[in-house]
Amino acid sequence: MIIVMGSDTTDAQLDAVVKKIEAAGLRANISRGIERIVVGAIGDERKLEAEMFTPLPGVESAMHIAKQYKIVSRESHKQDTVIDIAGVPLGGKQIQIIAGPCSVETQEQMDLAARFTHEAGCRLMRGGAFKPRTSPYAFQGHGVEGLDMFRKAAQKYKLPIVTELMDARQLDAFMEYDVDVIQIGTRNMQNFDLLKAVGKINKPIILKRGMSATISEWLMSAEYIAAGGNHNIIFCERGIRTFETAYRNVLDVTAIAVLKKETHLPVIVDPSHAGGKAWMVPALSQAAIAAGADGLLVEMHPSPCDAWCDADQALTPEELKKLMGTLGAIAGAIGRTV
Ligand code: PEP
Ligand code: MN
């Protein structure tokens, strides 16, 4: 951390800053310029907060130099991490497309969805049993019963399952149904107690980006999970809120490039919740793969018009199949496979 002080700082004011640095177990290095005095705190600066110094007399500003995330950073781990999801690798040369409905509705719907996911060539399936709905009167998901339907449907095609956890109290049920990937949704990206809870298990976690979260906040949320011991984290860009109203969210393609630089962990993209319309999904999917995403999380429903949730953005089984073909060609152009 560096602490910037004015040139008229008194010795007593400078001494107070140095004492605070030393009390935290770090060393102070004082550099006197003509207009400013810069105090460098040398040691593990994660113990320091800017607010420890900014209220002190003479201090103009204080800032961290080291990143606040460690385990998830590429600085700490140079190679790409490949996460094993019940035998399916995510983060390597092979791109994974996770497909399935927004929510688990009926056993029949899930059986059909599993068949279509498998027939399209996808190796992982999604579906929400616990749904974070804006309205308390909207369908909230079937809960544990939904996990049961999902597990039964996916079993037939040996598809690992991805589903959202909203409350740590449901973790036992998730373990009981052996959920292969736990999704932490946008609305819970900074639910720190939930992040700590999934940090203590060893299931892969998809961490969706908060709808107005900066990349740095997102990385820190991942660090919460990693700090608990679970390093199997997959980032999922799903669009951010802006002033634009022509679509549901703005897919931040730039975030893919930034994350691939900042972290060794896999990065996937959810084009469905970004665009919010099925017709936008192919274009956004193609952009995501071309930009370096390691996978996609796509909503597909056996009959989109009848979907109980997010009907506008669900692909038909045929559209998913067609998309898989296009993505194969794009992946091939950048030395990857689908
Ligand atoms: C979902 O994937 O079903 C979902 C609710 O997504 P998000 O958290 O990105 O809104
Ligand atoms: Mn949805």
CSV table of C-alpha atoms and ligand atoms in Angstrom, one decimal:
chain,number,residue,atom,x,y,z
A,1,MET,CA,0.0,0.0,0.0
A,2,ILE,CA,1.2,3.5,-0.6
A,3,ILE,CA,0.1,6.5,1.5
A,4,VAL,CA,0.4,9.9,0.0
A,5,MET,CA,0.9,12.9,2.3
A,6,GLY,CA,1.2,16.6,1.7
A,7,SER,CA,4.6,18.4,1.7
A,8,ASP,CA,3.6,20.4,4.8
A,9,THR,CA,3.0,17.2,6.8
A,10,THR,CA,4.5,17.5,10.3
A,11,ASP,CA,6.9,15.0,11.8
A,12,ALA,CA,4.2,14.0,14.3
A,13,GLN,CA,1.7,13.3,11.5
A,14,LEU,CA,4.2,11.2,9.6
A,15,ASP,CA,5.1,9.3,12.7
A,16,ALA,CA,1.4,8.4,13.3
A,17,VAL,CA,1.2,6.9,9.8
A,18,VAL,CA,4.5,4.9,10.3
A,19,LYS,CA,3.3,3.6,13.7
A,20,LYS,CA,0.1,2.4,12.2
A,21,ILE,CA,2.0,0.5,9.5
A,22,GLU,CA,4.3,-1.0,12.0
A,23,ALA,CA,1.5,-2.0,14.4
A,24,ALA,CA,0.1,-4.1,11.5
A,25,GLY,CA,3.5,-5.9,11.2
A,26,LEU,CA,4.7,-4.1,8.1
A,27,ARG,CA,7.7,-1.8,7.5
A,28,ALA,CA,7.4,1.8,6.3
A,29,ASN,CA,9.6,3.3,3.5
A,30,ILE,CA,9.4,7.1,3.4
A,31,SER,CA,10.1,8.9,0.2
A,32,ARG,CA,10.2,12.8,0.4
A,33,GLY,CA,9.5,14.6,-2.9
A,34,ILE,CA,9.2,18.3,-3.5
A,35,GLU,CA,5.4,18.4,-3.4
A,36,ARG,CA,4.5,15.1,-1.7
A,37,ILE,CA,5.7,12.6,0.8
A,38,VAL,CA,5.0,9.0,-0.2
A,39,VAL,CA,5.0,6.3,2.5
A,40,GLY,CA,5.2,2.8,1.2
A,41,ALA,CA,4.0,-0.1,3.5
A,42,ILE,CA,6.2,-3.1,2.9
A,43,GLY,CA,4.9,-6.6,3.8
A,44,ASP,CA,1.6,-8.3,3.5
A,45,GLU,CA,-0.6,-5.3,2.7
A,46,ARG,CA,-3.8,-7.4,2.7
A,47,LYS,CA,-3.9,-6.6,6.4
A,48,LEU,CA,-4.2,-2.9,5.6
A,49,GLU,CA,-7.3,-0.9,4.5
A,50,ALA,CA,-7.1,2.5,2.9
A,51,GLU,CA,-9.6,3.8,5.6
A,52,MET,CA,-7.0,3.0,8.3
A,53,PHE,CA,-5.0,6.0,6.9
A,54,THR,CA,-7.3,8.4,5.0
A,55,PRO,CA,-8.8,9.9,8.2
A,56,LEU,CA,-5.3,10.7,9.7
A,57,PRO,CA,-4.1,14.4,9.5
A,58,GLY,CA,-1.8,15.0,6.6
A,59,VAL,CA,-2.9,12.0,4.6
A,60,GLU,CA,-4.2,12.8,1.1
A,61,SER,CA,-4.9,9.3,-0.2
A,62,ALA,CA,-4.0,5.6,0.4
A,63,MET,CA,-4.2,2.8,-2.1
A,64,HIS,CA,-3.4,-0.8,-2.4
A,65,ILE,CA,-0.7,-1.9,-4.9
A,66,ALA,CA,-1.2,-5.7,-4.6
A,67,LYS,CA,-4.5,-7.3,-5.8
A,68,GLN,CA,-7.0,-8.1,-3.1
A,69,TYR,CA,-7.6,-11.5,-4.6
A,70,LYS,CA,-4.9,-14.1,-4.5
A,71,ILE,CA,-5.9,-17.7,-5.0
A,72,VAL,CA,-8.0,-17.0,-8.0
A,73,SER,CA,-5.4,-14.7,-9.6
A,74,ARG,CA,-3.3,-15.7,-12.6
A,75,GLU,CA,-0.3,-14.3,-10.7
A,76,SER,CA,-0.6,-17.1,-8.2
A,77,HIS,CA,-1.2,-19.8,-10.9
A,78,LYS,CA,0.0,-19.3,-14.4
A,79,GLN,CA,-1.6,-22.2,-16.2
A,80,ASP,CA,-5.3,-22.4,-17.1
A,81,THR,CA,-7.2,-24.5,-14.6
A,82,VAL,CA,-9.3,-27.3,-16.0
A,83,ILE,CA,-12.2,-28.3,-13.8
A,84,ASP,CA,-13.3,-31.9,-13.9
A,85,ILE,CA,-17.1,-32.1,-13.8
A,86,ALA,CA,-18.0,-35.8,-13.3
A,87,GLY,CA,-15.6,-36.7,-16.1
A,88,VAL,CA,-16.3,-33.6,-18.3
A,89,PRO,CA,-13.4,-31.2,-18.5
A,90,LEU,CA,-14.2,-27.5,-18.4
A,91,GLY,CA,-11.4,-24.9,-19.1
A,92,GLY,CA,-9.3,-26.9,-21.6
A,93,LYS,CA,-9.3,-27.1,-25.4
A,94,GLN,CA,-12.8,-28.5,-25.5
A,95,ILE,CA,-15.5,-26.0,-25.1
A,96,GLN,CA,-18.5,-27.1,-23.0
A,97,ILE,CA,-22.1,-26.1,-23.8
A,98,ILE,CA,-24.4,-26.5,-20.9
A,99,ALA,CA,-28.0,-26.5,-22.0
A,100,GLY,CA,-31.4,-27.0,-20.5
A,101,PRO,CA,-34.5,-25.2,-19.4
A,102,CYS,CA,-34.7,-22.2,-17.1
A,103,SER,CA,-36.7,-24.1,-14.6
A,104,VAL,CA,-37.6,-27.7,-13.8
A,105,GLU,CA,-41.3,-27.9,-14.5
A,106,THR,CA,-42.4,-31.5,-14.9
A,107,GLN,CA,-40.8,-34.9,-15.2
A,108,GLU,CA,-41.9,-35.2,-18.8
A,109,GLN,CA,-40.5,-31.7,-19.7
A,110,MET,CA,-37.1,-32.7,-18.0
A,111,ASP,CA,-37.0,-36.1,-19.7
A,112,LEU,CA,-37.5,-34.4,-23.1
A,113,ALA,CA,-35.0,-31.6,-22.3
A,114,ALA,CA,-32.4,-34.2,-21.3
A,115,ARG,CA,-32.9,-36.1,-24.5
A,116,PHE,CA,-32.6,-32.9,-26.6
A,117,THR,CA,-29.6,-31.7,-24.7
A,118,HIS,CA,-27.8,-35.0,-25.3
A,119,GLU,CA,-28.9,-35.2,-29.0
A,120,ALA,CA,-27.6,-31.7,-29.7
A,121,GLY,CA,-24.1,-32.9,-28.5
A,122,CYS,CA,-24.0,-31.0,-25.2
A,123,ARG,CA,-22.3,-32.9,-22.3
A,124,LEU,CA,-23.8,-31.0,-19.3
A,125,MET,CA,-27.4,-29.9,-18.5
A,126,ARG,CA,-28.9,-27.0,-16.6
A,127,GLY,CA,-32.2,-26.5,-14.9
A,128,GLY,CA,-33.5,-24.5,-11.9
A,129,ALA,CA,-35.2,-26.1,-9.0
A,130,PHE,CA,-34.9,-23.1,-6.7
A,131,LYS,CA,-35.8,-20.0,-8.8
A,132,PRO,CA,-34.9,-16.4,-7.8
A,133,ARG,CA,-37.9,-14.6,-9.2
A,134,THR,CA,-38.4,-10.9,-9.2
A,135,SER,CA,-42.1,-11.3,-8.2
A,136,PRO,CA,-42.9,-13.2,-5.0
A,137,TYR,CA,-46.1,-14.4,-6.8
A,138,ALA,CA,-44.3,-15.9,-9.8
A,139,PHE,CA,-43.4,-19.7,-9.9
A,140,GLN,CA,-40.6,-20.1,-7.4
A,141,GLY,CA,-39.4,-23.6,-8.5
A,142,HIS,CA,-40.3,-27.0,-7.3
A,143,GLY,CA,-37.4,-27.1,-4.8
A,144,VAL,CA,-36.2,-30.5,-3.6
A,145,GLU,CA,-38.8,-32.2,-5.7
A,146,GLY,CA,-37.3,-30.4,-8.8
A,147,LEU,CA,-33.8,-31.8,-7.9
A,148,ASP,CA,-35.4,-35.2,-7.9
A,149,MET,CA,-36.9,-34.8,-11.4
A,150,PHE,CA,-33.7,-33.3,-12.7
A,151,ARG,CA,-31.5,-36.1,-11.4
A,152,LYS,CA,-33.9,-38.7,-12.8
A,153,ALA,CA,-34.0,-37.1,-16.3
A,154,ALA,CA,-30.2,-36.4,-16.6
A,155,GLN,CA,-29.3,-39.9,-15.3
A,156,LYS,CA,-30.5,-41.6,-18.5
A,157,TYR,CA,-27.9,-39.8,-20.6
A,158,LYS,CA,-25.3,-39.5,-17.9
A,159,LEU,CA,-25.4,-35.7,-18.1
A,160,PRO,CA,-23.9,-33.9,-15.1
A,161,ILE,CA,-26.3,-31.4,-13.7
A,162,VAL,CA,-26.0,-27.7,-13.0
A,163,THR,CA,-28.5,-26.0,-10.7
A,164,GLU,CA,-28.8,-22.9,-8.6
A,165,LEU,CA,-28.4,-22.7,-4.8
A,166,MET,CA,-30.0,-19.7,-3.2
A,167,ASP,CA,-29.8,-20.7,0.5
A,168,ALA,CA,-27.1,-22.6,2.4
A,169,ARG,CA,-29.8,-24.5,4.2
A,170,GLN,CA,-30.4,-26.4,1.0
A,171,LEU,CA,-26.8,-27.6,0.7
A,172,ASP,CA,-27.6,-31.0,2.3
A,173,ALA,CA,-30.3,-31.6,-0.3
A,174,PHE,CA,-27.9,-30.6,-3.1
A,175,MET,CA,-25.3,-33.1,-1.7
A,176,GLU,CA,-28.0,-35.8,-1.4
A,177,TYR,CA,-28.9,-35.4,-5.0
A,178,ASP,CA,-25.3,-35.2,-5.9
A,179,VAL,CA,-25.7,-32.0,-7.9
A,180,ASP,CA,-22.6,-31.8,-10.1
A,181,VAL,CA,-22.2,-28.1,-10.4
A,182,ILE,CA,-23.7,-25.5,-8.0
A,183,GLN,CA,-24.7,-22.2,-9.6
A,184,ILE,CA,-24.6,-19.1,-7.5
A,185,GLY,CA,-26.9,-16.7,-9.3
A,186,THR,CA,-26.5,-13.0,-10.2
A,187,ARG,CA,-28.6,-11.9,-7.3
A,188,ASN,CA,-26.3,-13.7,-4.8
A,189,MET,CA,-22.9,-12.9,-6.1
A,190,GLN,CA,-22.2,-10.9,-3.0
A,191,ASN,CA,-24.1,-13.1,-0.5
A,192,PHE,CA,-20.9,-13.6,1.4
A,193,ASP,CA,-22.3,-16.2,3.8
A,194,LEU,CA,-23.5,-18.3,0.8
A,195,LEU,CA,-20.1,-17.9,-0.8
A,196,LYS,CA,-18.4,-19.0,2.4
A,197,ALA,CA,-20.7,-22.1,2.6
A,198,VAL,CA,-19.9,-23.3,-0.9
A,199,GLY,CA,-16.2,-22.6,-0.2
A,200,LYS,CA,-16.3,-25.4,2.3
A,201,ILE,CA,-17.5,-28.1,-0.1
A,202,ASN,CA,-15.6,-29.6,-3.1
A,203,LYS,CA,-18.3,-29.3,-5.8
A,204,PRO,CA,-17.6,-27.1,-8.8
A,205,ILE,CA,-19.3,-23.7,-8.5
A,206,ILE,CA,-20.5,-21.5,-11.3
A,207,LEU,CA,-20.3,-17.9,-10.0
A,208,LYS,CA,-22.5,-15.6,-12.1
A,209,ARG,CA,-21.6,-12.0,-12.3
A,210,GLY,CA,-23.8,-9.6,-10.3
A,211,MET,CA,-25.9,-7.4,-12.6
A,212,SER,CA,-24.0,-4.3,-11.7
A,213,ALA,CA,-20.8,-5.9,-10.3
A,214,THR,CA,-17.3,-4.7,-11.4
A,215,ILE,CA,-14.9,-7.4,-12.5
A,216,SER,CA,-12.8,-6.7,-9.4
A,217,GLU,CA,-15.8,-7.3,-7.1
A,218,TRP,CA,-16.6,-10.5,-9.0
A,219,LEU,CA,-13.0,-11.7,-8.5
A,220,MET,CA,-13.2,-10.9,-4.8
A,221,SER,CA,-16.4,-12.9,-4.5
A,222,ALA,CA,-14.7,-15.9,-6.1
A,223,GLU,CA,-11.8,-15.4,-3.6
A,224,TYR,CA,-14.4,-15.8,-0.8
A,225,ILE,CA,-15.1,-19.3,-2.2
A,226,ALA,CA,-11.5,-20.1,-2.8
A,227,ALA,CA,-10.4,-18.9,0.6
A,228,GLY,CA,-12.6,-21.6,2.2
A,229,GLY,CA,-10.7,-24.3,0.3
A,230,ASN,CA,-12.9,-24.8,-2.8
A,231,HIS,CA,-10.9,-23.8,-5.9
A,232,ASN,CA,-13.3,-25.3,-8.4
A,233,ILE,CA,-14.8,-22.0,-9.6
A,234,ILE,CA,-16.2,-21.1,-13.0
A,235,PHE,CA,-17.0,-17.5,-13.8
A,236,CYS,CA,-20.2,-16.9,-15.8
A,237,GLU,CA,-20.7,-13.6,-17.6
A,238,ARG,CA,-24.5,-13.1,-18.1
A,239,GLY,CA,-24.8,-9.5,-19.0
A,240,ILE,CA,-24.8,-6.3,-17.0
A,241,ARG,CA,-27.5,-3.6,-16.5
A,242,THR,CA,-27.0,-0.4,-18.4
A,243,PHE,CA,-29.3,2.4,-19.8
A,244,GLU,CA,-30.1,0.3,-22.9
A,245,THR,CA,-33.6,-1.1,-23.0
A,246,ALA,CA,-33.5,-2.9,-26.4
A,247,TYR,CA,-32.4,-6.1,-24.7
A,248,ARG,CA,-32.4,-7.6,-21.2
A,249,ASN,CA,-28.7,-7.0,-20.3
A,250,VAL,CA,-25.5,-6.0,-22.1
A,251,LEU,CA,-23.3,-9.0,-22.7
A,252,ASP,CA,-19.9,-7.7,-21.6
A,253,VAL,CA,-17.6,-9.5,-24.1
A,254,THR,CA,-14.7,-7.4,-22.9
A,255,ALA,CA,-15.0,-9.1,-19.5
A,256,ILE,CA,-14.1,-12.4,-21.0
A,257,ALA,CA,-10.7,-11.1,-22.2
A,258,VAL,CA,-10.1,-9.3,-18.9
A,259,LEU,CA,-10.9,-12.4,-16.8
A,260,LYS,CA,-8.8,-14.7,-18.9
A,261,LYS,CA,-5.9,-12.4,-18.1
A,262,GLU,CA,-6.7,-11.9,-14.4
A,263,THR,CA,-7.6,-15.5,-13.5
A,264,HIS,CA,-6.6,-19.0,-14.3
A,265,LEU,CA,-10.1,-20.3,-13.7
A,266,PRO,CA,-12.6,-21.1,-16.5
A,267,VAL,CA,-14.9,-18.4,-17.9
A,268,ILE,CA,-18.3,-19.2,-19.4
A,269,VAL,CA,-21.0,-17.0,-20.9
A,270,ASP,CA,-24.8,-17.1,-20.5
A,271,PRO,CA,-26.1,-15.6,-23.7
A,272,SER,CA,-29.7,-16.3,-22.8
A,273,HIS,CA,-30.0,-14.0,-19.7
A,274,ALA,CA,-27.9,-11.4,-21.6
A,275,GLY,CA,-30.0,-10.9,-24.7
A,276,GLY,CA,-33.3,-12.1,-23.1
A,277,LYS,CA,-34.6,-13.1,-26.6
A,278,ALA,CA,-34.0,-16.4,-28.3
A,279,TRP,CA,-33.1,-14.8,-31.6
A,280,MET,CA,-30.1,-13.0,-30.1
A,281,VAL,CA,-28.6,-16.2,-28.5
A,282,PRO,CA,-26.7,-17.5,-31.6
A,283,ALA,CA,-25.0,-14.1,-32.2
A,284,LEU,CA,-24.0,-13.7,-28.6
A,285,SER,CA,-22.9,-17.3,-28.3
A,286,GLN,CA,-20.7,-16.9,-31.3
A,287,ALA,CA,-19.1,-13.7,-30.0
A,288,ALA,CA,-18.5,-15.4,-26.7
A,289,ILE,CA,-16.7,-18.4,-28.1
A,290,ALA,CA,-14.7,-16.2,-30.5
A,291,ALA,CA,-13.6,-14.0,-27.6
A,292,GLY,CA,-12.2,-17.0,-25.7
A,293,ALA,CA,-15.0,-18.3,-23.4
A,294,ASP,CA,-14.5,-21.8,-22.2
A,295,GLY,CA,-18.2,-22.7,-22.4
A,296,LEU,CA,-21.8,-21.4,-22.6
A,297,LEU,CA,-24.8,-21.8,-20.3
A,298,VAL,CA,-27.8,-21.8,-22.7
A,299,GLU,CA,-31.5,-22.0,-22.1
A,300,MET,CA,-33.3,-24.6,-24.2
A,301,HIS,CA,-36.9,-25.8,-23.7
A,302,PRO,CA,-38.7,-28.7,-25.5
A,303,SER,CA,-41.5,-26.2,-26.2
A,304,PRO,CA,-40.4,-22.6,-25.5
A,305,CYS,CA,-44.0,-21.2,-25.8
A,306,ASP,CA,-45.0,-23.4,-22.9
A,307,ALA,CA,-42.1,-22.5,-20.6
A,308,TRP,CA,-43.0,-21.4,-17.1
A,309,CYS,CA,-40.1,-19.1,-16.9
A,310,ASP,CA,-38.0,-17.1,-19.4
A,311,ALA,CA,-40.0,-18.4,-22.4
A,312,ASP,CA,-38.8,-15.5,-24.7
A,313,GLN,CA,-35.2,-16.5,-24.4
A,314,ALA,CA,-35.3,-20.3,-24.7
A,315,LEU,CA,-34.0,-22.0,-27.8
A,316,THR,CA,-36.0,-24.8,-29.4
A,317,PRO,CA,-34.2,-28.2,-29.5
A,318,GLU,CA,-33.7,-27.6,-33.3
A,319,GLU,CA,-32.2,-24.2,-32.7
A,320,LEU,CA,-29.7,-25.6,-30.1
A,321,LYS,CA,-28.6,-28.3,-32.5
A,322,LYS,CA,-28.0,-25.8,-35.3
A,323,LEU,CA,-26.1,-23.5,-32.9
A,324,MET,CA,-23.8,-26.4,-31.9
A,325,GLY,CA,-22.8,-26.8,-35.6
A,326,THR,CA,-22.0,-23.1,-35.9
A,327,LEU,CA,-20.0,-23.0,-32.7
A,328,GLY,CA,-18.0,-26.0,-33.8
A,329,ALA,CA,-16.8,-24.0,-36.8
A,330,ILE,CA,-15.8,-21.0,-34.7
A,331,ALA,CA,-14.1,-23.1,-32.1
A,332,GLY,CA,-12.1,-24.8,-34.9
A,333,ALA,CA,-10.9,-21.4,-36.2
A,334,ILE,CA,-9.3,-20.7,-32.8
A,335,GLY,CA,-7.8,-24.1,-32.3
A,336,ARG,CA,-10.5,-25.4,-30.0
A,337,THR,CA,-13.3,-28.0,-30.2
A,338,VAL,CA,-17.0,-28.1,-29.1
B,1,PEP,C1,-30.6,-18.6,-14.3
B,1,PEP,O1,-29.6,-19.0,-14.8
B,1,PEP,O2,-31.7,-19.3,-14.4
B,1,PEP,C2,-30.7,-17.3,-13.7
B,1,PEP,C3,-31.7,-17.0,-12.8
B,1,PEP,O3,-29.7,-16.5,-14.1
B,1,PEP,P1,-29.1,-15.1,-13.4
B,1,PEP,O4,-28.7,-15.4,-12.0
B,1,PEP,O5,-28.0,-14.8,-14.4
B,1,PEP,O6,-30.2,-14.1,-13.6
B,2,MN,MN,-33.7,-18.2,-16.7
